[in-house]
Coordinates of C-alpha atoms and ligand atoms in Angstrom, one line a residue:
M1 CA 0.0 0.0 0.0
S2 CA 1.5 3.4 -0.9
Y3 CA 1.4 6.4 1.4
Q4 CA 2.0 10.0 0.7
A5 CA 2.1 12.4 3.6
P6 CA -0.8 14.9 3.4
L7 CA 1.7 17.9 3.3
R8 CA -0.8 20.5 2.1
D9 CA -3.2 19.7 5.0
M10 CA -0.3 19.6 7.4
R11 CA 0.9 23.0 6.3
F12 CA -2.7 24.3 6.6
V13 CA -2.9 23.1 10.2
L14 CA 0.7 24.1 11.2
H15 CA 0.9 27.5 9.6
E16 CA -2.6 28.8 8.8
L17 CA -4.3 27.6 12.0
F18 CA -1.6 27.5 14.6
D19 CA 1.2 29.9 13.3
A20 CA 4.0 27.4 13.7
A21 CA 6.7 29.9 12.9
G22 CA 5.4 32.4 15.5
H23 CA 5.2 29.6 18.0
C24 CA 8.8 28.6 17.3
A25 CA 9.9 32.3 17.6
H26 CA 8.2 32.4 21.0
L27 CA 10.0 29.2 22.1
G28 CA 13.2 30.5 20.7
N29 CA 14.3 27.4 18.8
G30 CA 15.4 29.1 15.6
L31 CA 12.9 27.4 13.3
D32 CA 11.1 29.4 10.7
R33 CA 8.5 28.5 8.2
E34 CA 10.9 27.7 5.4
L35 CA 12.9 25.4 7.6
I36 CA 9.8 23.7 9.0
D37 CA 8.4 23.0 5.5
G38 CA 11.8 21.8 4.3
V39 CA 12.0 19.3 7.2
L40 CA 8.5 18.1 6.6
E41 CA 9.1 17.5 2.9
E42 CA 12.2 15.4 3.7
A43 CA 10.3 13.6 6.4
A44 CA 7.5 12.9 3.9
A45 CA 10.0 11.5 1.5
F46 CA 11.6 9.3 4.2
A47 CA 8.3 8.0 5.5
A48 CA 6.9 7.2 2.0
G49 CA 10.2 6.1 0.4
E50 CA 11.9 4.1 3.2
I51 CA 9.4 3.1 5.8
A52 CA 6.0 2.5 4.1
P53 CA 7.5 -0.1 1.7
L54 CA 8.5 -2.2 4.7
N55 CA 5.1 -2.4 6.3
R56 CA 3.4 -5.2 4.4
N57 CA 6.3 -7.6 4.8
S58 CA 6.7 -6.7 8.5
D59 CA 3.1 -8.0 8.9
E60 CA 3.8 -11.2 7.1
Q61 CA 7.3 -11.9 8.5
G62 CA 6.8 -10.6 12.0
C63 CA 9.6 -10.9 14.6
Q64 CA 11.5 -14.1 15.5
L65 CA 13.0 -15.2 18.8
E66 CA 16.0 -17.5 18.7
D67 CA 18.4 -18.1 21.5
G68 CA 17.1 -15.1 23.4
K69 CA 17.7 -12.8 20.4
V70 CA 14.9 -11.2 18.6
S71 CA 15.2 -10.4 14.9
T72 CA 12.9 -7.7 13.5
P73 CA 11.4 -8.0 9.9
K74 CA 13.6 -7.6 6.9
G75 CA 14.6 -4.0 6.2
F76 CA 13.8 -2.7 9.7
R77 CA 17.4 -2.7 10.8
A78 CA 18.8 -0.8 7.8
A79 CA 15.9 1.6 7.9
Y80 CA 16.4 2.2 11.6
Q81 CA 20.1 2.9 11.0
Q82 CA 19.1 5.4 8.4
Y83 CA 16.6 6.9 10.8
V84 CA 19.3 7.4 13.3
A85 CA 22.0 8.6 10.8
N86 CA 19.6 11.2 9.3
G87 CA 18.9 12.6 12.7
W88 CA 15.2 11.7 12.8
A89 CA 15.6 10.0 16.1
S90 CA 17.0 13.1 17.8
M91 CA 14.4 15.5 16.5
T92 CA 12.7 16.2 19.8
G93 CA 15.6 15.4 22.1
P94 CA 16.9 18.0 24.5
V95 CA 19.6 20.2 23.0
E96 CA 22.1 19.8 25.8
F97 CA 22.2 16.1 25.0
A98 CA 22.7 16.7 21.3
G99 CA 19.0 16.6 20.5
Q100 CA 17.5 19.0 18.0
G101 CA 14.9 20.4 20.3
F102 CA 12.1 20.4 17.7
P103 CA 8.7 21.4 19.2
Q104 CA 6.0 18.9 19.4
L105 CA 3.9 21.0 17.1
V106 CA 6.3 20.3 14.2
A107 CA 7.4 16.8 15.3
C108 CA 3.8 15.6 15.6
A109 CA 3.4 16.0 11.8
F110 CA 6.5 13.8 11.3
H111 CA 5.4 11.3 13.8
E112 CA 2.0 11.0 12.2
M113 CA 3.8 10.2 8.9
L114 CA 5.8 7.4 10.6
M115 CA 2.7 5.9 12.2
A116 CA 0.9 6.0 8.8
A117 CA 3.9 4.4 7.0
S118 CA 4.4 1.6 9.5
L119 CA 3.1 1.5 13.0
S120 CA 5.3 -1.4 13.8
F121 CA 8.5 0.5 12.9
R122 CA 7.4 3.5 14.9
V123 CA 6.8 1.6 18.1
Y124 CA 10.6 1.2 18.7
S125 CA 11.5 4.8 18.5
G126 CA 8.3 6.2 20.0
L127 CA 8.9 4.7 23.4
T128 CA 12.5 5.8 23.4
E129 CA 11.4 9.4 23.2
G130 CA 9.2 8.8 26.2
A131 CA 12.1 7.3 28.1
V132 CA 14.2 10.4 27.2
L133 CA 11.6 12.7 28.7
A134 CA 11.3 10.7 32.0
L135 CA 15.1 10.4 32.4
H136 CA 15.7 14.0 31.5
K137 CA 13.1 15.2 34.0
H138 CA 13.7 12.8 36.9
G139 CA 17.0 11.1 36.5
S140 CA 20.2 11.7 38.5
A141 CA 23.1 13.6 36.9
A142 CA 25.1 10.4 36.6
L143 CA 22.3 8.5 34.8
K144 CA 21.8 11.4 32.4
R145 CA 25.5 11.6 31.7
D146 CA 25.8 7.9 31.0
Y147 CA 22.5 7.2 29.2
L148 CA 20.8 10.2 27.7
A149 CA 23.0 11.1 24.8
K150 CA 22.8 7.6 23.3
L151 CA 19.0 7.5 23.8
V152 CA 18.5 10.9 22.3
S153 CA 20.6 9.9 19.2
G154 CA 18.6 6.7 18.9
Q155 CA 21.8 4.5 19.1
W156 CA 20.2 3.1 22.2
T157 CA 16.4 2.6 22.6
G158 CA 14.1 2.7 25.6
T159 CA 11.3 0.6 26.8
M160 CA 8.5 1.0 29.3
C161 CA 8.1 -2.0 31.7
L162 CA 4.9 -1.8 33.7
T163 CA 2.8 -4.7 32.9
E164 CA 2.9 -8.1 34.7
P165 CA 0.6 -11.0 34.2
Q166 CA -1.5 -10.1 37.3
A167 CA -1.0 -6.3 37.0
G168 CA -2.3 -4.6 33.8
T169 CA -4.5 -1.6 34.4
D170 CA -4.1 -2.1 38.2
L171 CA -0.4 -1.3 38.8
A172 CA -1.0 -1.6 42.6
L173 CA -0.7 -5.4 42.0
L174 CA 2.8 -5.4 40.6
R175 CA 5.3 -7.7 42.2
T176 CA 8.7 -7.0 40.6
R177 CA 11.2 -6.3 43.4
A178 CA 14.2 -4.0 43.7
E179 CA 16.7 -4.8 46.5
P180 CA 19.0 -1.9 47.5
Q181 CA 22.8 -2.7 47.2
A182 CA 25.6 -1.2 49.1
D183 CA 26.8 0.9 46.1
G184 CA 23.5 2.6 45.7
S185 CA 22.3 0.4 42.9
Y186 CA 19.4 -2.1 43.1
K187 CA 19.0 -5.7 42.1
V188 CA 15.8 -6.0 40.1
S189 CA 13.9 -9.3 40.0
G190 CA 10.6 -10.2 38.3
S191 CA 8.8 -10.8 35.1
K192 CA 7.2 -8.2 32.9
I193 CA 5.0 -9.1 30.0
F194 CA 3.9 -7.3 26.8
I195 CA 7.1 -5.2 26.7
S196 CA 7.2 -3.4 23.3
G197 CA 10.8 -3.5 21.9
G198 CA 12.0 -5.4 25.0
E199 CA 14.4 -7.2 22.8
Q200 CA 15.2 -6.4 19.1
D201 CA 18.1 -6.1 16.7
L202 CA 17.9 -2.5 15.9
S203 CA 19.9 -0.7 18.6
E204 CA 23.2 -1.5 20.4
N205 CA 21.6 -1.2 23.8
I206 CA 18.1 -1.3 25.3
V207 CA 17.4 0.8 28.4
H208 CA 14.4 -0.5 30.3
L209 CA 12.4 1.8 32.5
V210 CA 11.0 -0.6 35.1
L211 CA 8.4 -0.2 37.7
A212 CA 9.2 -2.2 40.9
R213 CA 8.8 -2.3 44.6
L214 CA 11.5 -1.6 47.2
P215 CA 11.5 -4.0 50.2
D216 CA 10.0 -1.5 52.6
A217 CA 7.5 0.0 50.1
P218 CA 4.0 0.8 51.2
A219 CA 1.3 -1.3 49.6
G220 CA -0.5 -0.2 46.5
V221 CA 0.5 2.5 44.0
K222 CA 2.2 4.6 46.7
G223 CA 4.9 1.9 46.9
I224 CA 6.1 1.8 43.3
S225 CA 9.5 3.0 42.2
L226 CA 11.0 3.6 38.8
L227 CA 14.3 2.1 37.9
L228 CA 16.6 2.2 34.9
V229 CA 17.7 -1.3 34.0
P230 CA 19.8 -1.5 30.9
K231 CA 20.5 -4.5 28.7
F232 CA 24.2 -3.5 28.8
I233 CA 25.4 -1.4 31.7
A234 CA 26.8 1.9 30.5
T235 CA 30.4 2.8 31.3
E236 CA 31.0 6.3 32.7
G237 CA 30.3 8.7 29.9
G238 CA 28.1 6.4 27.9
G239 CA 30.1 3.4 26.5
L240 CA 28.8 -0.2 26.3
G241 CA 29.7 -2.1 29.5
A242 CA 28.8 -5.5 30.9
K243 CA 25.7 -7.4 29.9
N244 CA 23.0 -7.2 32.6
T245 CA 21.2 -10.3 34.0
L246 CA 17.9 -9.9 32.1
S247 CA 16.5 -11.7 29.1
C248 CA 13.7 -12.0 26.7
G249 CA 11.8 -15.2 27.6
A250 CA 9.2 -15.2 24.8
I251 CA 7.6 -13.0 22.2
E252 CA 3.9 -12.7 21.6
H253 CA 2.0 -13.8 18.5
K254 CA -0.6 -11.2 17.9
M255 CA -3.4 -9.7 15.9
G256 CA -1.5 -6.7 14.5
I257 CA 1.7 -4.7 14.6
K258 CA 3.6 -7.9 14.0
G259 CA 6.8 -6.1 13.2
A260 CA 7.0 -4.7 16.7
S261 CA 8.4 -7.2 19.1
T262 CA 6.2 -7.7 22.2
C263 CA 8.3 -9.4 24.8
V264 CA 8.2 -11.3 28.1
M265 CA 11.2 -9.8 29.9
N266 CA 12.7 -11.6 32.8
F267 CA 14.8 -9.6 35.3
D268 CA 17.0 -11.9 37.3
G269 CA 18.7 -9.8 39.9
A270 CA 19.5 -7.3 37.2
S271 CA 21.4 -4.1 38.1
G272 CA 19.2 -1.1 38.2
W273 CA 19.3 2.5 39.3
L274 CA 16.5 4.6 40.8
I275 CA 15.0 7.3 38.7
G276 CA 13.5 10.0 40.9
E277 CA 12.6 9.3 44.5
A278 CA 11.8 5.9 46.0
N279 CA 8.1 5.2 45.9
Q280 CA 7.5 8.1 43.5
G281 CA 7.8 5.8 40.4
L282 CA 4.3 6.3 39.2
A283 CA 4.6 10.1 39.1
C284 CA 7.9 9.8 37.2
M285 CA 6.4 7.2 34.8
F286 CA 3.5 9.6 34.2
T287 CA 6.0 11.9 32.4
M288 CA 6.6 9.1 30.0
M289 CA 3.0 7.9 29.9
N290 CA 1.7 11.4 29.0
D291 CA 4.0 11.5 26.1
A292 CA 3.3 8.0 25.1
R293 CA -0.5 8.6 25.3
F294 CA -0.2 11.5 23.0
Q295 CA 1.9 9.4 20.7
V296 CA -0.6 6.6 20.7
G297 CA -3.2 9.1 19.8
L298 CA -1.1 10.0 16.8
Q299 CA -1.0 6.3 15.9
G300 CA -4.8 6.4 15.5
L301 CA -4.4 9.5 13.4
G302 CA -1.7 8.1 11.2
I303 CA -3.6 4.8 10.6
G304 CA -6.7 6.9 9.9
E305 CA -4.9 8.9 7.2
A306 CA -3.4 5.8 5.6
A307 CA -6.8 4.1 5.5
F308 CA -8.5 7.2 4.1
Q309 CA -5.8 7.5 1.3
G310 CA -6.3 3.8 0.4
A311 CA -10.1 4.2 0.3
L312 CA -10.1 7.4 -1.7
R313 CA -7.7 5.9 -4.3
Y314 CA -9.9 2.9 -4.7
A315 CA -13.2 4.8 -4.8
R316 CA -11.9 6.9 -7.7
E317 CA -10.9 3.8 -9.7
R318 CA -13.4 1.1 -8.9
L319 CA -16.2 1.1 -11.4
Q320 CA -19.5 -0.4 -10.2
S321 CA -23.1 0.6 -11.0
R322 CA -24.5 3.8 -12.4
G323 CA -25.2 6.8 -10.3
L324 CA -28.7 7.2 -8.9
N325 CA -29.0 10.3 -11.0
G326 CA -27.8 8.6 -14.2
A327 CA -24.4 7.8 -15.7
Q328 CA -21.5 9.9 -14.5
A329 CA -18.9 8.3 -16.7
P330 CA -20.9 7.3 -19.8
D331 CA -17.7 6.3 -21.6
K332 CA -17.0 3.7 -19.1
P333 CA -18.8 0.4 -18.3
A334 CA -19.9 1.8 -14.9
D335 CA -19.3 4.8 -12.7
P336 CA -16.5 5.1 -10.2
I337 CA -18.0 4.3 -6.8
I338 CA -17.0 7.7 -5.4
N339 CA -20.2 8.9 -7.1
H340 CA -22.5 6.9 -4.9
P341 CA -23.8 8.8 -1.9
D342 CA -23.1 6.0 0.6
V343 CA -19.4 5.7 -0.5
R344 CA -19.2 9.5 -0.2
R345 CA -20.6 9.2 3.3
M346 CA -17.8 6.9 4.3
L347 CA -15.1 8.9 2.6
L348 CA -16.2 12.2 4.0
T349 CA -16.6 10.6 7.5
Q350 CA -13.0 9.5 7.2
K351 CA -11.8 12.8 5.9
S352 CA -13.6 15.0 8.3
L353 CA -12.5 12.8 11.3
V354 CA -8.9 12.5 10.2
E355 CA -8.5 16.2 9.4
G356 CA -10.4 17.1 12.6
C357 CA -8.2 15.0 14.7
R358 CA -5.1 16.5 13.0
M359 CA -6.2 19.9 14.2
L360 CA -6.7 18.7 17.7
A361 CA -3.4 16.9 17.7
A362 CA -1.6 20.1 16.6
Y363 CA -3.4 22.2 19.2
T364 CA -2.5 19.7 21.9
A365 CA 1.1 19.5 20.7
R366 CA 1.3 23.3 21.0
Q367 CA 0.1 23.1 24.6
L368 CA 2.7 20.5 25.4
D369 CA 5.4 22.8 23.9
L370 CA 4.1 25.8 25.9
E371 CA 3.9 23.7 29.1
H372 CA 7.7 23.3 28.9
G373 CA 8.8 26.3 27.0
A374 CA 6.5 29.3 27.4
S375 CA 8.3 32.4 28.6
E376 CA 5.9 33.1 31.5
P377 CA 5.4 30.6 34.4
A378 CA 1.6 31.3 34.3
A379 CA 1.5 30.5 30.6
R380 CA 3.4 27.2 31.3
Q381 CA 1.0 26.3 34.0
A382 CA -2.1 27.1 31.9
A383 CA -0.8 25.1 28.9
G384 CA 0.0 22.1 31.2
K385 CA -3.6 22.1 32.5
R386 CA -5.0 22.3 29.0
A387 CA -2.7 19.5 27.8
A388 CA -3.7 17.3 30.7
L389 CA -7.3 17.8 30.0
L390 CA -6.9 16.9 26.3
I391 CA -4.5 14.0 26.4
P392 CA -7.0 11.3 27.4
I393 CA -9.4 12.6 24.7
V394 CA -6.6 12.5 22.1
K395 CA -5.5 9.0 23.1
A396 CA -9.0 7.5 23.3
F397 CA -10.8 9.3 20.6
F398 CA -8.1 9.2 17.9
T399 CA -7.6 5.5 18.4
D400 CA -11.3 4.8 18.2
M401 CA -11.3 7.0 15.2
G402 CA -8.4 5.1 13.6
Q403 CA -10.2 1.8 14.0
E404 CA -13.5 3.3 12.6
V405 CA -11.7 4.9 9.6
A406 CA -9.8 1.7 8.9
S407 CA -13.1 -0.2 9.0
H408 CA -14.7 2.3 6.6
A409 CA -11.7 1.7 4.3
V410 CA -12.4 -2.1 4.3
Q411 CA -16.0 -1.3 3.5
V412 CA -15.2 1.0 0.6
Y413 CA -13.1 -1.8 -0.9
G414 CA -16.0 -4.2 -0.6
G415 CA -14.9 -7.8 -0.5
H416 CA -11.4 -6.7 -1.6
G417 CA -11.1 -4.9 1.7
F418 CA -11.2 -8.2 3.4
I419 CA -8.4 -9.6 1.3
R420 CA -4.7 -9.1 2.4
E421 CA -3.5 -7.8 -0.9
W422 CA -4.9 -4.4 -0.6
G423 CA -3.6 -3.6 2.9
M424 CA -6.8 -2.3 4.5
E425 CA -7.3 -5.3 6.7
Q426 CA -3.8 -4.9 8.0
L427 CA -4.6 -1.3 9.0
M428 CA -7.6 -2.5 10.9
R429 CA -5.6 -5.2 12.7
D430 CA -2.7 -2.9 13.4
S431 CA -4.9 -0.1 14.8
R432 CA -6.8 -2.3 17.2
I433 CA -4.0 -2.4 19.8
T434 CA -4.0 1.4 20.0
Q435 CA -7.3 1.3 21.8
L436 CA -5.8 -1.1 24.4
Y437 CA -2.3 -0.1 25.3
E438 CA -1.1 2.9 27.3
G439 CA -4.2 2.5 29.4
T440 CA -7.3 1.2 27.6
N441 CA -9.7 3.7 26.2
G442 CA -12.0 3.0 29.1
I443 CA -9.3 4.0 31.5
Q444 CA -8.6 7.2 29.5
A445 CA -12.3 8.1 29.9
L446 CA -12.1 7.5 33.7
D447 CA -9.1 9.7 33.8
L448 CA -10.9 12.4 32.0
I449 CA -13.8 12.5 34.5
R450 CA -12.0 11.5 37.7
R451 CA -8.7 13.4 37.5
K452 CA -9.5 16.1 35.0
L453 CA -13.2 17.1 35.3
L454 CA -13.8 16.4 39.0
G455 CA -10.2 17.4 39.8
D456 CA -10.9 21.1 39.3
G457 CA -14.7 21.1 39.3
G458 CA -14.8 21.5 35.5
A459 CA -12.8 24.8 35.5
E460 CA -10.4 23.9 32.7
L461 CA -13.1 22.5 30.5
S462 CA -15.2 25.7 31.1
A463 CA -12.2 27.8 30.0
L464 CA -11.8 25.7 26.8
I465 CA -15.5 26.0 26.0
A466 CA -15.3 29.8 26.6
E467 CA -12.5 30.1 24.0
F468 CA -14.5 28.3 21.4
S469 CA -17.6 30.3 22.3
E470 CA -15.8 33.5 21.5
L471 CA -14.8 32.1 18.1
C472 CA -18.5 31.3 17.5
D473 CA -19.5 34.8 18.4
T474 CA -17.0 36.3 16.0
Q475 CA -17.8 33.9 13.1
A476 CA -21.6 34.2 13.6
Q477 CA -21.2 37.8 12.2
R478 CA -20.1 36.5 8.8
P479 CA -23.0 35.4 6.6
A480 CA -21.1 32.6 5.0
L481 CA -20.3 31.1 8.4
A482 CA -23.2 32.1 10.6
E483 CA -25.1 28.8 10.4
L484 CA -21.9 26.8 11.3
A485 CA -21.2 29.1 14.1
H486 CA -24.7 28.8 15.6
T487 CA -24.5 25.0 15.4
V488 CA -21.2 24.9 17.3
Q489 CA -22.3 27.5 19.8
A490 CA -25.4 25.5 20.6
R491 CA -23.3 22.4 21.2
L492 CA -20.9 24.3 23.4
G493 CA -23.8 25.4 25.7
E494 CA -25.0 21.8 25.8
W495 CA -21.4 20.6 26.6
R496 CA -21.2 23.1 29.5
E497 CA -24.5 21.8 30.9
L498 CA -23.6 18.2 30.4
S499 CA -20.3 18.5 32.2
A500 CA -22.1 20.2 35.2
E501 CA -24.6 17.3 35.1
V502 CA -21.8 14.7 35.0
I503 CA -20.1 16.3 37.9
A504 CA -23.3 16.4 39.9
L505 CA -24.2 12.8 39.0
S506 CA -20.7 11.6 40.0
Q507 CA -20.8 13.4 43.3
R508 CA -24.2 11.8 44.0
D509 CA -23.1 8.3 43.1
V510 CA -19.5 7.3 42.4
Q511 CA -20.7 4.6 40.0
E512 CA -21.7 7.4 37.7
I513 CA -18.1 8.2 37.1
G514 CA -17.5 4.9 35.4
A515 CA -21.0 4.8 33.9
T516 CA -20.8 8.1 32.1
S517 CA -17.1 8.2 31.3
V518 CA -16.8 6.7 27.8
D519 CA -19.9 8.5 26.5
F520 CA -18.7 11.8 28.0
L521 CA -15.3 11.5 26.4
Q522 CA -16.8 10.7 23.0
Y523 CA -19.3 13.6 23.4
S524 CA -16.5 16.0 24.3
A525 CA -14.4 14.9 21.4
Y526 CA -17.1 15.3 18.8
V527 CA -17.9 18.8 20.1
L528 CA -14.2 19.8 20.3
L529 CA -13.7 18.7 16.7
A530 CA -16.7 20.8 15.7
G531 CA -14.9 23.8 17.3
F532 CA -11.8 23.1 15.2
W533 CA -13.9 22.6 12.1
L534 CA -15.4 26.1 12.6
Q535 CA -11.9 27.4 13.0
A536 CA -10.8 25.7 9.8
A537 CA -13.9 27.0 7.9
A538 CA -13.1 30.5 9.1
T539 CA -9.5 30.3 8.0
A540 CA -10.6 28.9 4.6
Q541 CA -13.2 31.6 4.2
D542 CA -10.5 34.2 5.0
A543 CA -8.3 32.8 2.3
L544 CA -11.1 32.7 -0.3
E545 CA -12.1 36.2 0.5
A546 CA -8.5 37.3 0.2
G547 CA -8.5 35.8 -3.4
S548 CA -6.3 32.8 -2.7
G549 CA -5.5 30.9 -5.9
E550 CA -6.1 27.6 -4.1
T551 CA -9.9 27.8 -4.3
A552 CA -10.5 24.0 -4.5
F553 CA -8.4 23.4 -1.3
Y554 CA -10.3 26.0 0.7
Q555 CA -13.7 25.1 -0.7
A556 CA -13.0 21.5 0.3
K557 CA -12.4 22.7 3.8
L558 CA -15.8 24.4 3.8
H559 CA -17.5 21.3 2.4
S560 CA -15.8 19.1 5.0
A561 CA -16.8 21.5 7.8
R562 CA -20.4 21.4 6.7
F563 CA -20.4 17.7 6.3
Y564 CA -18.9 17.2 9.8
L565 CA -21.4 19.5 11.5
R566 CA -24.4 18.0 9.6
R567 CA -23.5 14.3 9.5
V568 CA -20.9 13.5 12.2
L569 CA -21.6 15.9 15.0
P570 CA -25.1 14.5 15.6
R571 CA -23.4 11.4 17.1
A572 CA -22.8 13.6 20.1
S573 CA -26.5 13.6 20.9
S574 CA -26.7 9.8 21.2
H575 CA -23.7 9.9 23.6
R576 CA -25.4 12.5 25.6
E577 CA -28.6 10.5 25.8
A578 CA -26.8 7.3 26.6
L579 CA -24.8 8.8 29.5
L580 CA -27.9 10.4 30.9
G581 CA -29.3 6.9 31.0
G582 CA -27.3 6.6 34.2
A583 CA -25.5 3.9 36.2
A584 CA -28.5 2.1 37.7
C585 CA -29.4 0.2 34.5
L586 CA -25.8 -0.9 34.3
M587 CA -25.3 -2.0 37.9
A588 CA -28.8 -3.3 38.8
M589 CA -28.4 -6.8 37.3
P590 CA -26.4 -9.3 39.4
A591 CA -23.2 -10.5 37.8
D592 CA -24.6 -14.1 37.9
S593 CA -27.6 -13.1 35.8
F594 CA -25.7 -12.1 32.6
A595 CA -26.2 -15.6 31.2
F596 CA -28.2 -18.7 32.1
Ligands
LIG601 C1 1.0 -5.4 21.7 C2 1.1 -4.9 23.1 C3 2.1 -4.0 23.5 C4 2.2 -3.5 24.8 N1 3.3 -2.8 25.2 C5 3.5 -2.5 26.5 C6 4.7 -1.9 26.9 O1 5.6 -1.6 26.2 N2 4.9 -1.8 28.3 C7 4.0 -2.2 29.2 O2 4.2 -2.0 30.4 N3 2.8 -2.7 28.8 C8 2.5 -2.9 27.5 N4 1.3 -3.5 27.1 C9 0.3 -3.8 28.0 C10 -0.9 -2.9 27.9 O3 -0.6 -1.6 28.3 C11 -2.0 -3.6 28.8 O4 -2.4 -4.7 28.1 C12 -3.1 -2.6 29.1 O5 -2.7 -1.6 29.9 C13 -4.3 -3.3 29.7 O6 -3.9 -4.2 30.7 P1 -4.5 -5.7 30.7 O7 -4.2 -6.3 29.4 O8 -3.9 -6.5 31.8 O9 -6.0 -5.6 30.8 P2 -6.9 -5.5 32.2 O10 -6.3 -4.5 33.1 O11 -7.0 -6.9 32.7 O12 -8.3 -5.0 31.7 C14 -9.2 -5.8 31.1 C15 -10.5 -5.0 30.8 O13 -11.0 -4.5 32.0 C16 -11.1 -3.0 31.9 N5 -10.8 -2.5 33.2 C17 -9.8 -2.8 34.1 N6 -9.8 -2.0 35.2 C18 -10.9 -1.2 35.1 C19 -11.5 -0.2 35.8 N7 -10.9 0.2 37.0 N8 -12.6 0.4 35.4 C20 -13.1 0.1 34.2 N9 -12.6 -0.8 33.4 C21 -11.5 -1.5 33.8 C22 -10.1 -2.6 30.9 O14 -10.5 -1.3 30.3 C23 -10.2 -3.7 29.9 O15 -11.2 -3.5 29.0 C24 1.2 -3.9 25.7 C25 0.2 -4.8 25.4 C26 0.1 -5.2 24.1 C27 -1.0 -6.2 23.7

């Protein structure tokens, strides 16, 4: 399956909606528009030319484990070496460790391309970036000196070792132990499962970030510590030292992302070093998990884009039936299926969801950048709160969207979508994991209500709604956009009321937190995207009024905005009604009565 990065849309989002160059000037990273566009063009060529061609074989060949060594699919190793040599691995890394310090706003476009080209390939480097963040923020000076530069360059990769057989969502149950040693290190023992990139043949060294319990740790999540446990112990200054006592016991055979190794990792008194304070591991790991959750959201977006591209290509070529309103291509035996309203419904649903999520991704990336790099402390704090509110929505909604869009792609191909040759079924299988890992989407929804909405009584959400409401007020003055603005404004009012209702329900009955959460997250995402579609429509209308030569591009934005508001946004109503249905009807039936 071929993939071309949607560069025009990415430029629209980065420059026309979010002023990427102004953002970079504020952050002081030296990037201007020309440089950003140049990098994205190279990135697009790399993703399409070097990575996308590996994806199909990676699915068929998968990973192999032999004598404790994992080999990745043919071509991954060479592509990874090129990825490192070309500096793609160090794009977002901290400058003081030879990273390039690119902002997330720009990097997220590149990362989306990688996800679309091959999710399996991206898994290895994605987690490394998260490990860099956690180590940079919480690690000791010695650990940073010995490990960070190689992780930033991509010569070494990172993993995230949380899950154990009995401890998935519930990390309070984890049993891996870390025994303190006289020299300040720890001996780590235990078994982790499902570790992405736990063993592979791409990088010289693999640095595991492991959650474990110290001997005197309090029970539950308050007794979890984070340790750095490398495959090869670094020498002072970052050379490769002795092999550590850890090994890959097995790799999983799975539904999708078969080119990404998923490993059982056994730590057998392995040497490890504490990252951050003892018993503060979960807080430190959250630095990595927040990034990883954003990245997993981008996985949904990337897969969605790849699926949309495949479906669009096919719909333009496949000839079946005549249009309901007569022949559209009389010179051909039948009309291209893109002429049929139902196929258009699927394509426009794909397009409006994917482009909508791209706007929300860039907006969130911008908040992440400002959280770390805004000049004023108050601005950093405000951006941090906004990002924290949005990340569970990005992770869960984008990945549900990716699965839906991939499923539409299969449908657009008809029976051919079910056949391996066309690549759509692989996208559907590959995207399924994104709804599960980094905290299942159900857990993201709980996080949205419990930690974000109830955490501040809905204040941050109200502030976000107020910003979009202002946009509606302005755009309602323009005849061409008034109808769109009124539709969005009405939903914003409803969202405000619904969030107050969810807070009240949750305070009355804690079961309502879990009963309303998924529908509330979905509702919120659909309305948020409506806000971004209004913003896109306004920007497109500005360009048309200014006499832009790209009439078709901007008109397509207006068409897509109208489609989204008329045909996709109504889904919000069913989520609203469902969540108002309450917890009682979920909880009343005894567990024994589910089947007889
Ligand atoms: C391919 C792959 C790669 C992975 N990579 C990594 C990795 O690199 N590192 C790592 O540490 N882990 C990794 N994982 C593990 C992954 O993060 C977990 O599978 C996931 O967090 C869910 O845990 P679980 O599978 O034990 O499911 P469980 O926790 O058993 O959950 C089962 C179901 O119950 C629901 N549930 C559980 N608790 C609650 C609750 N309180 N309220 C409502 N619903 C609940 C869940 O949403 C889910 O639907 C990977 C998994 C896979 C399959």
